[in-house]
Amino acid sequence: MPSRETSCPSKPSRVVIKLGTGVLTTGIGQLNMQRIAAICSQVAQLRAQGVEVIIVSSGAVGLGMGALKLPKKPREVCKKQACAAIGQSRLMQIWQEGFNAHGITVAQVLLTHDDLRVRARYLGVKETLKQLIAYDTVPVINENDTVSAAEIKFGDNDTLSAMVSSLVEASHLFIISTAPGLIDMKGTGEIVPVVERITPEIEAMAGGTTSETAVGGMISKISAAKVATKAGCGVFIASGTEENIVPRLLAGKAPGTFFVPSGLKMEAKKRWLAHFQRPHAVLSVDANAVRALLEQGRSLLAVGVTGYEGRFDAGEVVNIAGPDGTTVARGKVSYASEEIPALAGLKSDAMAKLYPQRKRLEVVHRNDLVLV
Ligand code: GLU
């Protein structure tokens, strides 16, 4: 049993609790009703203290597998998607039954990555979640596995929970699974109680996942913690097998790892640019432009552009890479890829001549740009 405890973080106001399949089920497809009841009562405790709660719940695929009596997770995508369709309604039913004891209404929200990548949809989801909280419900979010094909997938609910935490500006994210926290395997062999900054050494402590139903493992939990902490959200990784885990973590009285929120919280639009996109296209820039972006916080001008890879339209989000191919920034580009050969390397006066009607001559304006 781990002995070290997490330190006490700041007061919670809005929290996201992410629950993995392993902690919600006993074996394949059997829900652990006691555990669900325990979590519902923890959520009720938090709400009684005025804390808003959003749940990100896995388990749809696992429950579908159970209903179909499949001993192993199928490899074919359509079979997994079918399992999710079967399991998701059961999952929601169980959550509602669990919360009935506390007079709490749940609300199902199923998302694909596109729902958060496309700005208008992202803003729509944000409004709806706000409204669900205003209606005093507990939103229960999952990936819309049944329709999300590879390109529009979050892939795992750790990533989804981090994006949701950033979206709703949660004060805390709890990633609750059967893992007791981040273990320092090479060093003490114990749980790391507090991580001030996610360094390569911290990332190296994470290993992959092995169980039949689990998806992400510690690697995806750490990268989720990275996204959420940059949104100013404190992140706990702890085990749901511990009694009353969430309130005890908040009181600094339970084992687990706490990731300190970044002091410099990125503004919402920059977070969306940095973490909600998976750009395929690349805009190549010269060394002077890299310096102007990294050291001076400037916009990207045509003079520094040297080329591009992949097609893009004006208004799309692209990666910006230096001469050695390393991505240094990400931003919303004001010109389409077809225009790049003509404008690459042009000074501002030449740009003004080429585009006499355009108000914005920056290729990527600094307000639409984030360093990565
Ligand atoms: N969305 C998947 C499910 O409900 C789980 C993904 C995950 O646990 O990361 O089964």
Short mmCIF file of C-alpha atoms and ligand atoms in Angstrom, two decimals:
data_model
loop_
_atom_site.label_atom_id
_atom_site.label_comp_id
_atom_site.label_asym_id
_atom_site.label_seq_id
_atom_site.Cartn_x
_atom_site.Cartn_y
_atom_site.Cartn_z
CA MET A 1 0.00 0.00 0.00
CA PRO A 2 1.50 3.34 -1.00
CA SER A 3 2.29 5.45 2.00
CA ARG A 4 2.89 8.95 0.69
CA GLU A 5 0.09 11.42 0.39
CA THR A 6 -0.53 14.19 -2.07
CA SER A 7 -0.23 17.79 -0.95
CA CYS A 8 -3.36 19.85 -0.50
CA PRO A 9 -4.22 21.86 -3.62
CA SER A 10 -6.32 25.01 -3.90
CA LYS A 11 -10.07 25.04 -3.33
CA PRO A 12 -12.06 23.26 -6.04
CA SER A 13 -14.81 25.09 -7.92
CA ARG A 14 -15.48 22.99 -11.00
CA VAL A 15 -14.01 19.53 -11.32
CA VAL A 16 -13.83 16.86 -13.98
CA ILE A 17 -13.69 13.25 -12.78
CA LYS A 18 -12.48 10.76 -15.36
CA LEU A 19 -13.20 7.12 -14.60
CA GLY A 20 -11.53 4.30 -16.48
CA THR A 21 -13.22 1.08 -17.51
CA GLY A 22 -11.09 -0.94 -15.08
CA VAL A 23 -12.33 0.97 -12.07
CA LEU A 24 -16.00 0.79 -13.10
CA THR A 25 -16.13 -2.90 -13.93
CA THR A 26 -15.27 -6.22 -12.36
CA GLY A 27 -13.81 -8.26 -15.18
CA ILE A 28 -15.19 -7.84 -18.67
CA GLY A 29 -18.58 -6.26 -18.96
CA GLN A 30 -19.70 -6.53 -15.34
CA LEU A 31 -20.24 -3.17 -13.72
CA ASN A 32 -18.93 -2.77 -10.21
CA MET A 33 -22.15 -1.43 -8.68
CA GLN A 34 -20.63 -0.79 -5.27
CA ARG A 35 -17.94 1.33 -6.79
CA ILE A 36 -20.41 3.30 -8.89
CA ALA A 37 -22.55 3.91 -5.81
CA ALA A 38 -19.44 5.09 -3.95
CA ILE A 39 -18.51 7.50 -6.73
CA CYS A 40 -22.05 8.88 -6.89
CA SER A 41 -21.94 9.59 -3.19
CA GLN A 42 -18.54 11.34 -3.53
CA VAL A 43 -19.96 13.49 -6.33
CA ALA A 44 -22.97 14.31 -4.13
CA GLN A 45 -20.61 15.35 -1.29
CA LEU A 46 -18.74 17.69 -3.62
CA ARG A 47 -21.92 19.21 -4.98
CA ALA A 48 -23.19 19.79 -1.45
CA GLN A 49 -20.07 21.94 -0.99
CA GLY A 50 -20.94 23.96 -4.07
CA VAL A 51 -18.48 22.22 -6.41
CA GLU A 52 -19.65 21.69 -10.00
CA VAL A 53 -18.91 18.20 -11.28
CA ILE A 54 -18.51 16.77 -14.76
CA ILE A 55 -17.85 13.07 -15.25
CA VAL A 56 -15.93 11.54 -18.13
CA SER A 57 -16.91 7.89 -18.08
CA SER A 58 -15.38 5.02 -20.01
CA GLY A 59 -16.97 1.61 -20.06
CA ALA A 60 -19.19 1.59 -23.15
CA VAL A 61 -17.05 -0.81 -25.15
CA GLY A 62 -16.42 -3.04 -22.12
CA LEU A 63 -20.14 -3.20 -21.25
CA GLY A 64 -21.01 -3.99 -24.87
CA MET A 65 -18.44 -6.79 -24.83
CA GLY A 66 -20.09 -8.12 -21.68
CA ALA A 67 -23.58 -7.98 -23.21
CA LEU A 68 -22.33 -9.89 -26.24
CA LYS A 69 -20.28 -12.25 -24.06
CA LEU A 70 -17.10 -11.50 -25.98
CA PRO A 71 -14.06 -12.65 -23.98
CA LYS A 72 -11.64 -10.36 -25.81
CA LYS A 73 -11.80 -6.87 -27.24
CA PRO A 74 -12.48 -7.32 -30.99
CA ARG A 75 -9.79 -5.98 -33.32
CA GLU A 76 -12.14 -4.77 -36.06
CA VAL A 77 -13.18 -1.16 -35.64
CA CYS A 78 -16.81 -1.80 -36.60
CA LYS A 79 -17.11 -4.46 -33.90
CA LYS A 80 -15.71 -2.12 -31.25
CA GLN A 81 -18.09 0.57 -32.48
CA ALA A 82 -20.99 -1.86 -32.21
CA CYS A 83 -19.93 -2.79 -28.68
CA ALA A 84 -19.90 0.91 -27.76
CA ALA A 85 -23.42 1.36 -29.14
CA ILE A 86 -24.65 -1.54 -27.02
CA GLY A 87 -22.75 -0.55 -23.90
CA GLN A 88 -23.29 3.22 -23.87
CA SER A 89 -27.01 3.15 -23.07
CA ARG A 90 -26.40 0.63 -20.29
CA LEU A 91 -23.65 2.83 -18.92
CA MET A 92 -25.92 5.87 -18.74
CA GLN A 93 -28.70 3.88 -17.17
CA ILE A 94 -26.37 2.74 -14.41
CA TRP A 95 -25.12 6.27 -13.77
CA GLN A 96 -28.65 7.62 -13.53
CA GLU A 97 -29.66 4.81 -11.17
CA GLY A 98 -26.61 5.52 -9.01
CA PHE A 99 -27.40 9.22 -8.81
CA ASN A 100 -31.12 8.69 -8.11
CA ALA A 101 -30.22 8.05 -4.46
CA HIS A 102 -28.96 11.65 -4.33
CA GLY A 103 -31.68 13.28 -6.41
CA ILE A 104 -29.18 14.14 -9.15
CA THR A 105 -29.99 14.13 -12.87
CA VAL A 106 -27.32 13.04 -15.33
CA ALA A 107 -26.92 14.26 -18.91
CA GLN A 108 -25.23 12.23 -21.64
CA VAL A 109 -22.73 14.07 -23.85
CA LEU A 110 -20.98 12.11 -26.59
CA LEU A 111 -18.14 13.83 -28.43
CA THR A 112 -15.81 13.20 -31.35
CA HIS A 113 -12.54 15.05 -31.77
CA ASP A 114 -14.07 17.12 -34.58
CA ASP A 115 -16.61 18.52 -32.11
CA LEU A 116 -13.76 20.25 -30.30
CA ARG A 117 -11.38 20.85 -33.24
CA VAL A 118 -13.83 22.89 -35.31
CA ARG A 119 -14.08 26.24 -33.55
CA ALA A 120 -17.84 26.81 -34.01
CA ARG A 121 -18.63 23.35 -32.68
CA TYR A 122 -16.18 23.76 -29.82
CA LEU A 123 -17.96 26.95 -28.77
CA GLY A 124 -21.32 25.19 -29.09
CA VAL A 125 -20.23 22.31 -26.85
CA LYS A 126 -18.91 24.83 -24.31
CA GLU A 127 -22.28 26.64 -24.18
CA THR A 128 -24.21 23.39 -23.83
CA LEU A 129 -22.02 22.15 -20.99
CA LYS A 130 -22.45 25.50 -19.24
CA GLN A 131 -26.20 25.15 -19.59
CA LEU A 132 -26.20 21.58 -18.28
CA ILE A 133 -24.32 22.78 -15.21
CA ALA A 134 -26.75 25.68 -14.84
CA TYR A 135 -29.59 23.11 -14.93
CA ASP A 136 -27.82 21.47 -12.00
CA THR A 137 -27.18 18.19 -13.80
CA VAL A 138 -24.04 16.08 -13.82
CA PRO A 139 -22.89 15.80 -17.45
CA VAL A 140 -21.51 12.32 -18.16
CA ILE A 141 -19.21 12.57 -21.17
CA ASN A 142 -17.78 9.81 -23.31
CA GLU A 143 -16.24 9.62 -26.74
CA ASN A 144 -18.85 8.95 -29.41
CA ASP A 145 -17.09 5.69 -30.23
CA THR A 146 -19.83 4.38 -32.48
CA VAL A 147 -19.25 7.08 -35.08
CA SER A 148 -15.68 8.19 -34.47
CA ALA A 149 -13.41 6.76 -37.11
CA ALA A 150 -9.65 7.00 -36.67
CA GLU A 151 -9.22 10.57 -37.96
CA ILE A 152 -11.86 12.06 -35.69
CA LYS A 153 -10.99 10.05 -32.60
CA PHE A 154 -9.61 11.29 -29.32
CA GLY A 155 -8.31 7.75 -28.93
CA ASP A 156 -8.61 7.55 -25.19
CA ASN A 157 -10.67 9.18 -22.49
CA ASP A 158 -7.61 10.57 -20.71
CA THR A 159 -7.08 12.91 -23.65
CA LEU A 160 -10.80 13.65 -23.82
CA SER A 161 -10.93 14.48 -20.11
CA ALA A 162 -8.01 16.91 -20.43
CA MET A 163 -9.67 18.69 -23.34
CA VAL A 164 -12.94 18.87 -21.44
CA SER A 165 -11.11 20.30 -18.40
CA SER A 166 -9.56 22.96 -20.59
CA LEU A 167 -12.89 23.67 -22.29
CA VAL A 168 -14.86 24.16 -19.07
CA GLU A 169 -11.90 25.77 -17.24
CA ALA A 170 -12.02 23.17 -14.49
CA SER A 171 -10.06 23.85 -11.31
CA HIS A 172 -9.21 20.15 -10.94
CA LEU A 173 -9.15 17.02 -13.07
CA PHE A 174 -9.21 13.63 -11.35
CA ILE A 175 -7.97 10.77 -13.50
CA ILE A 176 -9.27 7.80 -11.55
CA SER A 177 -8.31 4.30 -12.64
CA THR A 178 -6.84 1.28 -10.90
CA ALA A 179 -3.38 2.89 -11.06
CA PRO A 180 -2.49 4.39 -7.66
CA GLY A 181 -0.57 7.28 -9.23
CA LEU A 182 2.67 7.81 -11.08
CA ILE A 183 5.21 5.35 -9.72
CA ASP A 184 8.90 6.20 -9.69
CA MET A 185 9.96 2.77 -10.93
CA LYS A 186 13.63 3.63 -11.43
CA GLY A 187 14.01 5.50 -8.15
CA THR A 188 12.06 5.04 -4.94
CA GLY A 189 9.52 2.55 -6.35
CA GLU A 190 6.86 4.68 -4.68
CA ILE A 191 4.15 7.01 -5.85
CA VAL A 192 5.43 10.45 -6.86
CA PRO A 193 3.21 12.67 -4.68
CA VAL A 194 3.66 15.98 -6.49
CA VAL A 195 4.84 16.85 -9.98
CA GLU A 196 5.69 20.54 -10.35
CA ARG A 197 6.55 20.29 -14.02
CA ILE A 198 6.20 17.46 -16.55
CA THR A 199 9.80 16.89 -17.61
CA PRO A 200 11.14 14.14 -19.92
CA GLU A 201 12.17 12.26 -16.73
CA ILE A 202 8.56 12.29 -15.52
CA GLU A 203 7.35 11.13 -18.92
CA ALA A 204 9.88 8.30 -18.87
CA MET A 205 8.30 6.96 -15.66
CA ALA A 206 5.09 6.08 -17.52
CA GLY A 207 4.64 2.66 -19.12
CA GLY A 208 1.97 1.40 -21.58
CA THR A 209 -1.29 -0.33 -20.73
CA THR A 210 -1.82 -4.07 -20.62
CA SER A 211 -5.40 -4.88 -19.58
CA GLU A 212 -8.11 -6.19 -21.96
CA THR A 213 -10.40 -3.18 -21.65
CA ALA A 214 -8.04 -0.34 -20.70
CA VAL A 215 -7.03 2.03 -23.46
CA GLY A 216 -4.61 4.75 -22.45
CA GLY A 217 -2.23 3.63 -19.70
CA MET A 218 0.08 5.99 -17.82
CA ILE A 219 1.55 7.55 -20.98
CA SER A 220 -1.78 9.02 -22.04
CA LYS A 221 -2.50 10.09 -18.43
CA ILE A 222 0.72 12.10 -18.31
CA SER A 223 0.07 13.73 -21.66
CA ALA A 224 -3.47 14.54 -20.48
CA ALA A 225 -1.97 16.09 -17.34
CA LYS A 226 0.24 18.24 -19.59
CA VAL A 227 -2.73 19.64 -21.48
CA ALA A 228 -4.86 20.23 -18.38
CA THR A 229 -2.12 21.84 -16.26
CA LYS A 230 -1.45 24.34 -19.07
CA ALA A 231 -5.12 25.28 -18.80
CA GLY A 232 -4.51 26.15 -15.15
CA CYS A 233 -6.12 22.94 -13.91
CA GLY A 234 -4.59 20.83 -11.12
CA VAL A 235 -4.55 17.13 -12.01
CA PHE A 236 -4.71 14.08 -9.75
CA ILE A 237 -3.92 10.56 -10.85
CA ALA A 238 -5.16 8.14 -8.21
CA SER A 239 -6.88 4.82 -7.68
CA GLY A 240 -10.65 4.41 -7.47
CA THR A 241 -10.16 1.33 -5.31
CA GLU A 242 -9.31 3.70 -2.44
CA GLU A 243 -12.23 4.64 -0.24
CA ASN A 244 -13.78 8.10 -0.73
CA ILE A 245 -10.89 8.92 -3.03
CA VAL A 246 -11.94 12.27 -4.52
CA PRO A 247 -12.81 14.14 -1.30
CA ARG A 248 -9.76 12.64 0.41
CA LEU A 249 -7.48 13.76 -2.42
CA LEU A 250 -8.86 17.27 -2.09
CA ALA A 251 -8.21 17.16 1.64
CA GLY A 252 -4.61 16.03 0.95
CA LYS A 253 -5.35 12.76 2.71
CA ALA A 254 -5.09 10.07 0.05
CA PRO A 255 -2.30 8.53 -2.00
CA GLY A 256 -1.96 9.69 -5.58
CA THR A 257 0.03 12.05 -7.78
CA PHE A 258 -0.85 15.72 -8.00
CA PHE A 259 0.28 17.73 -11.03
CA VAL A 260 0.56 21.39 -10.16
CA PRO A 261 -1.29 23.70 -12.56
CA SER A 262 0.90 25.89 -14.69
CA GLY A 263 1.30 29.38 -13.19
CA LEU A 264 0.98 30.92 -16.63
CA LYS A 265 -2.45 29.84 -17.76
CA MET A 266 -2.83 30.05 -21.54
CA GLU A 267 -5.82 32.05 -22.70
CA ALA A 268 -8.74 29.96 -24.00
CA LYS A 269 -8.24 30.66 -27.69
CA LYS A 270 -4.54 29.79 -27.54
CA ARG A 271 -5.37 26.57 -25.67
CA TRP A 272 -7.76 25.64 -28.44
CA LEU A 273 -5.00 26.29 -30.99
CA ALA A 274 -2.36 24.40 -29.01
CA HIS A 275 -4.23 21.34 -27.81
CA PHE A 276 -7.42 20.78 -29.76
CA GLN A 277 -5.89 20.57 -33.23
CA ARG A 278 -3.98 17.91 -35.08
CA PRO A 279 -2.71 19.87 -38.07
CA HIS A 280 -1.41 17.90 -41.04
CA ALA A 281 0.02 20.78 -43.05
CA VAL A 282 3.30 22.53 -42.29
CA LEU A 283 4.46 26.03 -43.08
CA SER A 284 8.27 26.19 -43.27
CA VAL A 285 10.06 29.29 -42.07
CA ASP A 286 13.67 30.51 -41.86
CA ALA A 287 15.83 30.95 -38.76
CA ASN A 288 15.05 34.67 -38.45
CA ALA A 289 11.35 33.93 -38.38
CA VAL A 290 11.87 31.24 -35.72
CA ARG A 291 13.65 33.82 -33.57
CA ALA A 292 10.94 36.43 -34.14
CA LEU A 293 8.27 33.93 -33.08
CA LEU A 294 10.08 32.37 -30.13
CA GLU A 295 11.92 35.33 -28.68
CA GLN A 296 9.91 38.35 -29.67
CA GLY A 297 6.34 37.06 -29.75
CA ARG A 298 5.91 38.44 -33.28
CA SER A 299 3.51 37.52 -36.06
CA LEU A 300 4.77 35.36 -38.92
CA LEU A 301 5.50 37.56 -41.93
CA ALA A 302 5.84 36.50 -45.55
CA VAL A 303 9.52 37.41 -45.55
CA GLY A 304 10.29 34.51 -43.21
CA VAL A 305 8.23 31.89 -45.07
CA THR A 306 10.24 29.43 -47.15
CA GLY A 307 7.69 26.82 -48.24
CA TYR A 308 4.99 24.42 -47.13
CA GLU A 309 3.96 20.77 -47.00
CA GLY A 310 0.40 19.49 -47.36
CA ARG A 311 -2.57 21.50 -48.64
CA PHE A 312 -4.45 24.05 -46.57
CA ASP A 313 -7.06 26.75 -47.01
CA ALA A 314 -6.90 30.23 -45.54
CA GLY A 315 -8.17 30.07 -41.94
CA GLU A 316 -6.88 26.54 -41.32
CA VAL A 317 -4.58 25.67 -38.44
CA VAL A 318 -1.08 24.58 -39.51
CA ASN A 319 2.19 23.69 -37.83
CA ILE A 320 5.04 26.13 -38.29
CA ALA A 321 8.46 24.49 -38.60
CA GLY A 322 11.98 25.93 -38.60
CA PRO A 323 14.78 25.09 -41.04
CA ASP A 324 15.54 21.79 -39.24
CA GLY A 325 11.92 20.65 -39.55
CA THR A 326 11.10 21.04 -35.84
CA THR A 327 7.63 22.42 -35.16
CA VAL A 328 7.99 25.62 -33.16
CA ALA A 329 4.48 27.00 -33.30
CA ARG A 330 0.96 26.36 -34.47
CA GLY A 331 -1.36 28.96 -35.90
CA LYS A 332 -4.30 29.92 -38.04
CA VAL A 333 -2.91 30.83 -41.43
CA SER A 334 -4.40 33.77 -43.37
CA TYR A 335 -3.41 32.48 -46.82
CA ALA A 336 -4.08 29.23 -48.67
CA SER A 337 -1.24 26.86 -49.58
CA GLU A 338 -1.52 27.78 -53.30
CA GLU A 339 -0.63 31.37 -52.43
CA ILE A 340 2.52 30.47 -50.52
CA PRO A 341 4.99 30.09 -53.46
CA ALA A 342 4.16 33.62 -54.66
CA LEU A 343 4.40 35.26 -51.27
CA ALA A 344 7.30 33.34 -49.67
CA GLY A 345 10.20 35.66 -48.87
CA LEU A 346 8.36 38.89 -49.77
CA LYS A 347 8.98 42.01 -47.69
CA SER A 348 5.97 43.95 -46.39
CA ASP A 349 5.89 46.53 -49.19
CA ALA A 350 5.94 43.80 -51.84
CA MET A 351 3.18 41.97 -49.94
CA ALA A 352 1.10 45.15 -49.88
CA LYS A 353 1.49 45.42 -53.65
CA LEU A 354 0.58 41.78 -54.19
CA TYR A 355 -2.47 42.02 -51.93
CA PRO A 356 -3.68 45.63 -52.16
CA GLN A 357 -7.15 44.72 -50.81
CA ARG A 358 -6.04 42.70 -47.80
CA LYS A 359 -6.05 44.31 -44.39
CA ARG A 360 -4.00 41.55 -42.80
CA LEU A 361 -0.65 41.04 -44.45
CA GLU A 362 0.75 38.78 -41.73
CA VAL A 363 0.78 35.17 -42.87
CA VAL A 364 -0.08 34.11 -39.31
CA HIS A 365 -1.07 36.90 -36.94
CA ARG A 366 0.39 36.63 -33.43
CA ASN A 367 -3.11 36.58 -31.89
CA ASP A 368 -3.77 33.40 -33.86
CA LEU A 369 -0.48 31.78 -33.00
CA VAL A 370 0.78 29.67 -30.15
CA LEU A 371 4.28 28.34 -29.44
CA VAL A 372 4.49 24.59 -28.96
N1 GLU B 1 -14.67 5.40 -24.90
C1 GLU B 1 -14.25 4.09 -24.48
C2 GLU B 1 -15.40 3.35 -23.81
O1 GLU B 1 -16.34 3.95 -23.36
C3 GLU B 1 -13.13 4.13 -23.48
C4 GLU B 1 -11.90 4.84 -23.89
C5 GLU B 1 -10.94 4.94 -22.70
O2 GLU B 1 -11.18 4.34 -21.66
O3 GLU B 1 -9.94 5.65 -22.82
O4 GLU B 1 -15.33 2.15 -23.71
#
